[in-house]
PDB file of C-alpha atoms in Angstrom:
ATOM      1  CA  UNK A  23      83.069  96.910 110.218  1.00 84.00           C
ATOM      2  CA  UNK A  24      81.530  97.434 106.684  1.00 90.00           C
ATOM      3  CA  UNK A  25      79.278  94.672 105.680  1.00 93.00           C
ATOM      4  CA  UNK A  26      77.932  94.923 102.089  1.00 95.00           C
ATOM      5  CA  UNK A  27      74.479  92.630 101.344  1.00 95.00           C
ATOM      6  CA  UNK A  28      72.993  92.035  97.775  1.00 96.00           C
ATOM      7  CA  UNK A  29      69.409  91.095  97.680  1.00 92.00           C
ATOM      8  CA  UNK A  30      67.912  88.843  95.563  1.00 92.00           C
ATOM      9  CA  UNK A  31      70.694  86.320  95.571  1.00 93.00           C
ATOM     10  CA  UNK A  32      69.037  85.077  92.592  1.00 95.00           C
ATOM     11  CA  UNK A  33      66.588  86.643  90.059  1.00 95.00           C
ATOM     12  CA  UNK A  34      65.180  85.526  86.608  1.00 97.00           C
ATOM     13  CA  UNK A  35      63.898  87.363  83.771  1.00 96.00           C
ATOM     14  CA  UNK A  36      62.799  87.383  80.327  1.00 97.00           C
ATOM     15  CA  UNK A  37      64.647  88.889  77.286  1.00 97.00           C
ATOM     16  CA  UNK A  38      64.292  92.567  76.726  1.00 97.00           C
ATOM     17  CA  UNK A  39      63.103  93.450  80.491  1.00 97.00           C
ATOM     18  CA  UNK A  40      64.581  96.518  82.425  1.00 97.00           C
ATOM     19  CA  UNK A  41      65.693  95.385  85.514  1.00 96.00           C
ATOM     20  CA  UNK A  42      67.665  96.264  88.890  1.00 96.00           C
ATOM     21  CA  UNK A  43      69.911  95.393  91.092  1.00 97.00           C
ATOM     22  CA  UNK A  44      70.034  95.825  94.876  1.00 97.00           C
ATOM     23  CA  UNK A  45      73.350  96.497  96.638  1.00 97.00           C
ATOM     24  CA  UNK A  46      73.430  97.765 101.128  1.00 97.00           C
ATOM     25  CA  UNK A  47      76.319  98.682 102.750  1.00 96.00           C
ATOM     26  CA  UNK A  48      76.167  99.237 106.282  1.00 95.00           C
ATOM     27  CA  UNK A  49      79.232 102.144 106.635  1.00 92.00           C
ATOM     28  CA  UNK A  50      78.626 105.059 104.272  1.00 89.00           C
ATOM     29  CA  UNK A  51      82.042 106.534 104.494  1.00 91.00           C
ATOM     30  CA  UNK A  52      82.789 104.783 101.431  1.00 90.00           C
ATOM     31  CA  UNK A  53      85.716 106.035  99.034  1.00 89.00           C
ATOM     32  CA  UNK A  54      84.163 104.190  96.154  1.00 91.00           C
ATOM     33  CA  UNK A  55      81.744 101.734  94.687  1.00 94.00           C
ATOM     34  CA  UNK A  56      82.384  99.341  92.426  1.00 94.00           C
ATOM     35  CA  UNK A  57      80.494  96.630  90.103  1.00 96.00           C
ATOM     36  CA  UNK A  58      81.173  93.338  88.783  1.00 95.00           C
ATOM     37  CA  UNK A  59      80.363  90.778  86.259  1.00 96.00           C
ATOM     38  CA  UNK A  60      81.019  86.935  87.212  1.00 93.00           C
ATOM     39  CA  UNK A  61      80.607  84.242  84.883  1.00 92.00           C
ATOM     40  CA  UNK A  62      80.432  80.775  85.399  1.00 85.00           C
ATOM     41  CA  UNK A  63      84.402  79.526  86.176  1.00 78.00           C
ATOM     42  CA  UNK A  64      85.367  82.867  85.093  1.00 81.00           C
ATOM     43  CA  UNK A  65      87.524  85.546  86.560  1.00 84.00           C
ATOM     44  CA  UNK A  66      85.669  89.202  87.058  1.00 90.00           C
ATOM     45  CA  UNK A  67      85.196  91.866  85.134  1.00 91.00           C
ATOM     46  CA  UNK A  68      84.860  95.528  86.222  1.00 91.00           C
ATOM     47  CA  UNK A  69      81.588  96.762  84.857  1.00 94.00           C
ATOM     48  CA  UNK A  70      81.356 100.399  86.712  1.00 94.00           C
ATOM     49  CA  UNK A  71      83.173 102.563  89.320  1.00 92.00           C
ATOM     50  CA  UNK A  72      81.592 105.152  91.352  1.00 93.00           C
ATOM     51  CA  UNK A  73      83.754 107.621  93.628  1.00 90.00           C
ATOM     52  CA  UNK A  74      81.728 108.750  96.398  1.00 91.00           C
ATOM     53  CA  UNK A  75      81.859 112.185  95.149  1.00 91.00           C
ATOM     54  CA  UNK A  76      79.442 111.144  92.160  1.00 92.00           C
ATOM     55  CA  UNK A  77      75.664 109.550  92.194  1.00 94.00           C
ATOM     56  CA  UNK A  78      76.094 107.787  88.813  1.00 94.00           C
ATOM     57  CA  UNK A  79      77.549 106.126  86.655  1.00 94.00           C
ATOM     58  CA  UNK A  80      76.978 104.620  82.947  1.00 95.00           C
ATOM     59  CA  UNK A  81      78.418 102.782  80.227  1.00 94.00           C
ATOM     60  CA  UNK A  82      75.915 101.264  77.533  1.00 96.00           C
ATOM     61  CA  UNK A  83      72.789  99.564  79.162  1.00 97.00           C
ATOM     62  CA  UNK A  84      74.258 100.059  82.327  1.00 97.00           C
ATOM     63  CA  UNK A  85      73.675 102.291  85.001  1.00 97.00           C
ATOM     64  CA  UNK A  86      74.931 102.603  88.575  1.00 97.00           C
ATOM     65  CA  UNK A  87      73.742 104.923  90.889  1.00 97.00           C
ATOM     66  CA  UNK A  88      75.146 105.793  94.836  1.00 96.00           C
ATOM     67  CA  UNK A  89      73.546 106.832  97.714  1.00 96.00           C
ATOM     68  CA  UNK A  90      75.455 106.957 100.743  1.00 93.00           C
ATOM     69  CA  UNK A  91      72.723 109.041 103.059  1.00 93.00           C
ATOM     70  CA  UNK A  92      71.002 105.547 102.738  1.00 95.00           C
ATOM     71  CA  UNK A  93      74.353 102.996 102.171  1.00 96.00           C
ATOM     72  CA  UNK A  94      72.396 102.100  98.804  1.00 97.00           C
ATOM     73  CA  UNK A  95      73.998 101.146  95.315  1.00 97.00           C
ATOM     74  CA  UNK A  96      71.495 100.084  91.969  1.00 97.00           C
ATOM     75  CA  UNK A  97      72.797  98.492  89.412  1.00 97.00           C
ATOM     76  CA  UNK A  98      70.286  99.088  86.721  1.00 97.00           C
ATOM     77  CA  UNK A  99      70.317  96.683  83.084  1.00 97.00           C
ATOM     78  CA  UNK A 100      68.460  98.544  80.474  1.00 98.00           C
ATOM     79  CA  UNK A 101      66.579  96.232  77.756  1.00 97.00           C
ATOM     80  CA  UNK A 102      68.293  92.939  79.184  1.00 97.00           C
ATOM     81  CA  UNK A 103      69.632  90.031  76.881  1.00 97.00           C
ATOM     82  CA  UNK A 104      70.704  86.623  77.816  1.00 97.00           C
ATOM     83  CA  UNK A 105      74.553  87.485  76.991  1.00 96.00           C
ATOM     84  CA  UNK A 106      73.195  89.568  80.321  1.00 97.00           C
ATOM     85  CA  UNK A 107      72.942  86.056  82.315  1.00 97.00           C
ATOM     86  CA  UNK A 108      76.056  86.494  85.284  1.00 97.00           C
ATOM     87  CA  UNK A 109      76.507  87.123  88.630  1.00 96.00           C
ATOM     88  CA  UNK A 110      76.851  90.387  89.565  1.00 97.00           C
ATOM     89  CA  UNK A 111      79.023  91.560  92.424  1.00 96.00           C
ATOM     90  CA  UNK A 112      79.266  94.512  93.892  1.00 96.00           C
ATOM     91  CA  UNK A 113      81.818  95.573  96.105  1.00 94.00           C
ATOM     92  CA  UNK A 114      82.711  99.415  98.704  1.00 94.00           C
ATOM     93  CA  UNK A 115      85.946 100.460  99.541  1.00 90.00           C
ATOM     94  CA  UNK A 116      85.615 102.124 103.009  1.00 88.00           C
ATOM     95  CA  UNK A 117      87.537 105.672 103.346  1.00 85.00           C
ATOM     96  CA  UNK A 118      90.666 105.115 104.772  1.00 80.00           C
ATOM     97  CA  UNK A 119      91.179 101.704 103.851  1.00 78.00           C
ATOM     98  CA  UNK A 120      92.077  99.812 100.708  1.00 77.00           C
ATOM     99  CA  UNK A 121      90.346  96.515 100.997  1.00 81.00           C
ATOM    100  CA  UNK A 122      86.659  96.260  98.745  1.00 88.00           C
ATOM    101  CA  UNK A 123      84.701  94.330 100.695  1.00 91.00           C
ATOM    102  CA  UNK A 124      82.128  92.404  98.610  1.00 93.00           C
ATOM    103  CA  UNK A 125      78.791  91.289  98.510  1.00 94.00           C
ATOM    104  CA  UNK A 126      77.663  87.648  97.832  1.00 90.00           C
ATOM    105  CA  UNK A 127      76.282  88.518  94.513  1.00 94.00           C
ATOM    106  CA  UNK A 128      73.012  88.231  92.617  1.00 96.00           C
ATOM    107  CA  UNK A 129      73.111  85.508  89.829  1.00 96.00           C
ATOM    108  CA  UNK A 130      70.969  86.753  87.028  1.00 97.00           C
ATOM    109  CA  UNK A 131      69.124  84.939  84.713  1.00 97.00           C
ATOM    110  CA  UNK A 132      67.597  86.659  81.363  1.00 97.00           C
ATOM    111  CA  UNK A 133      65.458  84.023  79.183  1.00 96.00           C
ATOM    112  CA  UNK A 134      65.533  84.255  75.851  1.00 94.00           C
TER     113      UNK A 134
ATOM    114  CA  UNK B 100     100.360  92.142  79.187  1.00 53.00           C
ATOM    115  CA  UNK B 101      97.611  92.870  78.155  1.00 75.00           C
ATOM    116  CA  UNK B 102      95.387  91.843  81.591  1.00 90.00           C
ATOM    117  CA  UNK B 103      95.961  90.243  85.203  1.00 94.00           C
ATOM    118  CA  UNK B 104      97.569  86.239  84.277  1.00 95.00           C
ATOM    119  CA  UNK B 105      97.337  83.751  86.560  1.00 96.00           C
ATOM    120  CA  UNK B 106      98.018  80.267  86.733  1.00 97.00           C
ATOM    121  CA  UNK B 107      97.824  77.452  87.070  1.00 97.00           C
ATOM    122  CA  UNK B 108      93.718  78.023  85.691  1.00 95.00           C
ATOM    123  CA  UNK B 109      93.049  74.255  87.668  1.00 96.00           C
ATOM    124  CA  UNK B 110      95.129  73.023  90.272  1.00 97.00           C
ATOM    125  CA  UNK B 111      94.175  69.845  92.270  1.00 98.00           C
ATOM    126  CA  UNK B 112      96.229  68.183  95.141  1.00 98.00           C
ATOM    127  CA  UNK B 113      96.511  65.784  98.019  1.00 97.00           C
ATOM    128  CA  UNK B 114      95.556  67.107 101.417  1.00 97.00           C
ATOM    129  CA  UNK B 115      99.027  67.984 103.263  1.00 97.00           C
ATOM    130  CA  UNK B 116     100.728  68.847  99.832  1.00 98.00           C
ATOM    131  CA  UNK B 117     102.280  72.289  99.069  1.00 98.00           C
ATOM    132  CA  UNK B 118     100.809  74.428  96.067  1.00 98.00           C
ATOM    133  CA  UNK B 119     102.076  77.878  94.663  1.00 98.00           C
ATOM    134  CA  UNK B 120      99.796  79.817  92.809  1.00 98.00           C
ATOM    135  CA  UNK B 121     100.956  82.386  90.439  1.00 97.00           C
ATOM    136  CA  UNK B 122      99.867  85.884  89.249  1.00 97.00           C
ATOM    137  CA  UNK B 123     101.509  88.214  86.569  1.00 96.00           C
ATOM    138  CA  UNK B 124      99.952  91.712  86.904  1.00 94.00           C
ATOM    139  CA  UNK B 125      99.402  94.206  84.597  1.00 92.00           C
ATOM    140  CA  UNK B 126     102.657  95.875  83.515  1.00 90.00           C
ATOM    141  CA  UNK B 127     103.497  98.989  85.541  1.00 87.00           C
ATOM    142  CA  UNK B 128     100.193  98.094  88.540  1.00 89.00           C
ATOM    143  CA  UNK B 129     101.794  99.180  91.199  1.00 88.00           C
ATOM    144  CA  UNK B 130      99.133  97.396  93.436  1.00 89.00           C
ATOM    145  CA  UNK B 131      98.197  93.885  93.883  1.00 93.00           C
ATOM    146  CA  UNK B 132      95.596  91.658  95.547  1.00 94.00           C
ATOM    147  CA  UNK B 133      95.169  88.515  96.444  1.00 96.00           C
ATOM    148  CA  UNK B 134      91.477  87.587  97.105  1.00 96.00           C
ATOM    149  CA  UNK B 135      89.745  83.800  98.051  1.00 96.00           C
ATOM    150  CA  UNK B 136      86.206  82.837  96.902  1.00 93.00           C
ATOM    151  CA  UNK B 137      84.968  79.969  98.234  1.00 90.00           C
ATOM    152  CA  UNK B 138      81.430  77.723  96.728  1.00 82.00           C
ATOM    153  CA  UNK B 139      78.864  79.749  97.377  1.00 73.00           C
ATOM    154  CA  UNK B 140      80.414  82.609  99.251  1.00 77.00           C
ATOM    155  CA  UNK B 141      81.752  86.046  98.599  1.00 80.00           C
ATOM    156  CA  UNK B 142      85.207  87.124  98.290  1.00 90.00           C
ATOM    157  CA  UNK B 143      87.485  87.049 101.111  1.00 92.00           C
ATOM    158  CA  UNK B 144      90.834  89.740 101.174  1.00 92.00           C
ATOM    159  CA  UNK B 145      94.319  87.635 101.892  1.00 95.00           C
ATOM    160  CA  UNK B 146      96.492  89.936 100.995  1.00 95.00           C
ATOM    161  CA  UNK B 147      97.832  93.293  99.231  1.00 92.00           C
ATOM    162  CA  UNK B 148     101.054  94.377  98.010  1.00 92.00           C
ATOM    163  CA  UNK B 149     101.883  98.244  97.352  1.00 87.00           C
ATOM    164  CA  UNK B 150     105.048  98.787  95.423  1.00 82.00           C
ATOM    165  CA  UNK B 151     107.826  98.403  97.589  1.00 80.00           C
ATOM    166  CA  UNK B 152     105.775  98.483 101.200  1.00 84.00           C
ATOM    167  CA  UNK B 153     105.604  95.700 103.457  1.00 86.00           C
ATOM    168  CA  UNK B 154     102.477  93.870 102.379  1.00 89.00           C
ATOM    169  CA  UNK B 155      99.432  93.709 104.472  1.00 89.00           C
ATOM    170  CA  UNK B 156      99.136  90.431 105.314  1.00 91.00           C
ATOM    171  CA  UNK B 157      95.785  90.703 107.725  1.00 89.00           C
ATOM    172  CA  UNK B 158      93.916  88.528 105.827  1.00 91.00           C
ATOM    173  CA  UNK B 159      95.394  85.526 105.589  1.00 94.00           C
ATOM    174  CA  UNK B 160      93.311  82.585 107.554  1.00 93.00           C
ATOM    175  CA  UNK B 161      96.773  80.676 108.934  1.00 94.00           C
ATOM    176  CA  UNK B 162     100.381  80.656 108.918  1.00 95.00           C
ATOM    177  CA  UNK B 163     100.560  78.306 105.727  1.00 97.00           C
ATOM    178  CA  UNK B 164      99.674  80.644 103.764  1.00 97.00           C
ATOM    179  CA  UNK B 165     102.678  82.854 102.783  1.00 96.00           C
ATOM    180  CA  UNK B 166     102.743  85.505  99.386  1.00 96.00           C
ATOM    181  CA  UNK B 167     105.723  87.198  97.925  1.00 94.00           C
ATOM    182  CA  UNK B 168     105.946  89.524  95.483  1.00 94.00           C
ATOM    183  CA  UNK B 169     109.600  90.123  93.479  1.00 85.00           C
ATOM    184  CA  UNK B 170     110.508  92.948  91.522  1.00 81.00           C
ATOM    185  CA  UNK B 171     107.595  94.471  92.404  1.00 77.00           C
ATOM    186  CA  UNK B 172     105.763  92.534  89.357  1.00 89.00           C
ATOM    187  CA  UNK B 173     104.909  88.703  89.529  1.00 95.00           C
ATOM    188  CA  UNK B 174     103.445  87.493  93.248  1.00 96.00           C
ATOM    189  CA  UNK B 175     103.373  84.026  94.208  1.00 97.00           C
ATOM    190  CA  UNK B 176     100.710  82.603  96.567  1.00 98.00           C
ATOM    191  CA  UNK B 177     102.172  79.766  99.052  1.00 98.00           C
ATOM    192  CA  UNK B 178      99.823  77.369 100.426  1.00 98.00           C
ATOM    193  CA  UNK B 179     101.906  74.620 102.534  1.00 98.00           C
ATOM    194  CA  UNK B 180     100.340  71.368 103.937  1.00 98.00           C
ATOM    195  CA  UNK B 181      96.759  71.957 102.165  1.00 98.00           C
ATOM    196  CA  UNK B 182      93.949  71.479 103.937  1.00 97.00           C
ATOM    197  CA  UNK B 183      90.459  70.622 102.703  1.00 96.00           C
ATOM    198  CA  UNK B 184      88.971  73.531 103.680  1.00 95.00           C
ATOM    199  CA  UNK B 185      91.427  75.160 101.440  1.00 96.00           C
ATOM    200  CA  UNK B 186      89.823  74.417  97.907  1.00 96.00           C
ATOM    201  CA  UNK B 187      88.513  77.886  96.677  1.00 96.00           C
ATOM    202  CA  UNK B 188      89.215  79.724  93.493  1.00 95.00           C
ATOM    203  CA  UNK B 189      92.172  82.160  94.531  1.00 97.00           C
ATOM    204  CA  UNK B 190      91.710  85.590  92.157  1.00 96.00           C
ATOM    205  CA  UNK B 191      94.266  88.120  91.913  1.00 96.00           C
ATOM    206  CA  UNK B 192      93.780  91.357  91.011  1.00 94.00           C
ATOM    207  CA  UNK B 193      96.094  94.640  90.250  1.00 92.00           C
ATOM    208  CA  UNK B 194      95.395  98.452  89.799  1.00 87.00           C
ATOM    209  CA  UNK B 195      97.145 101.491  88.535  1.00 83.00           C
ATOM    210  CA  UNK B 196      98.155 102.319  91.731  1.00 71.00           C
ATOM    211  CA  UNK B 197      97.283 101.589  95.327  1.00 57.00           C
ATOM    212  CA  UNK B 198      94.704 104.302  97.695  1.00 55.00           C
ATOM    213  CA  UNK B 199      95.900 107.160  98.997  1.00 53.00           C
ATOM    214  CA  UNK B 200      98.734 107.134  96.329  1.00 50.00           C
ATOM    215  CA  UNK B 201      96.634 109.680  94.291  1.00 47.00           C
ATOM    216  CA  UNK B 202      94.109 108.077  92.677  1.00 50.00           C
ATOM    217  CA  UNK B 203      92.004 105.121  93.142  1.00 59.00           C
ATOM    218  CA  UNK B 204      91.139 103.209  89.298  1.00 66.00           C
ATOM    219  CA  UNK B 205      89.421  99.948  90.915  1.00 77.00           C
ATOM    220  CA  UNK B 206      90.639  96.517  90.225  1.00 84.00           C
ATOM    221  CA  UNK B 207      91.781  94.541  87.304  1.00 89.00           C
ATOM    222  CA  UNK B 208      90.960  90.565  88.280  1.00 92.00           C
ATOM    223  CA  UNK B 209      92.563  87.656  86.413  1.00 93.00           C
ATOM    224  CA  UNK B 210      90.631  84.691  85.880  1.00 92.00           C
ATOM    225  CA  UNK B 211      91.265  82.355  88.822  1.00 94.00           C
ATOM    226  CA  UNK B 212      93.172  79.398  89.557  1.00 96.00           C
ATOM    227  CA  UNK B 213      90.247  76.537  91.203  1.00 95.00           C
ATOM    228  CA  UNK B 214      92.005  74.793  94.035  1.00 97.00           C
ATOM    229  CA  UNK B 215      90.547  71.510  94.548  1.00 97.00           C
ATOM    230  CA  UNK B 216      92.324  69.447  97.208  1.00 97.00           C
ATOM    231  CA  UNK B 217      91.219  65.780  97.519  1.00 97.00           C
TER     232      UNK B 217
END
C-alpha cells in the first residue's frame, strides 16, 4: 500500500532563501508524481508533474526531482518570496492504479 | 469551461439533512475524481469516473455517500443524513484522460466545497 510522507510539516524562512521540501513514498513502482500548491481556503494548483522515466522537472524558480530507488522527491524553490507562502502537497500514483495518494503537506511561510 | 468549477463554495447544513455538491469539469476531460480533505489531514480519495465506464466507488466512506456523472460531464456528490464527521472540504479534479488510456496529464482541481455540519 502506497504511503506518502512530507517532512517538515511546517517551515518558516526569510525572503530570498533557497529551500527544499521533501516527499517520501513507500512503493517505488510509481507511474508519476505531482507537486501541488494550496493557498488557505482554496483548491490545489498543480506545479509540476514528473513521469517515472524523468529525474526532474523545472518551472521558473521551481525544480522537482524524483529518485524512485530511494522513494524520494524534492521540490526546490529558489529565491523564495512572500507570495510563495502556501501549503505544498506531493501526490504519487502507483503503476497499475489511477488514484493519487497525497502527503499531508508542508506549510511554508516566507517572511518579508 | 476554463477550469474546474465547484458549487456551492460553502455549505452549512444541519445534522441529518441531505446535501448535494456539484462539479463541472474542464470541457473535454474524460476523467473526474472526488477527494475529501478533512482539517489537518491529507486528501482522501472518494470516487473516480472515466468516460462511460462504471465508476470506482471504493473510496466512499459509507452508503450515505453517492455520486453520479451525467452525460460524461457534470458530477454530483450526494451525502445523505449528514453527520458532523462529514465536515470537510470536498475537492473535485478532472484530467484529459484516465490512466491506461494512453496518457496521464495529472489533475486540475476545483476550488472545493467547504461543508460544515452543525
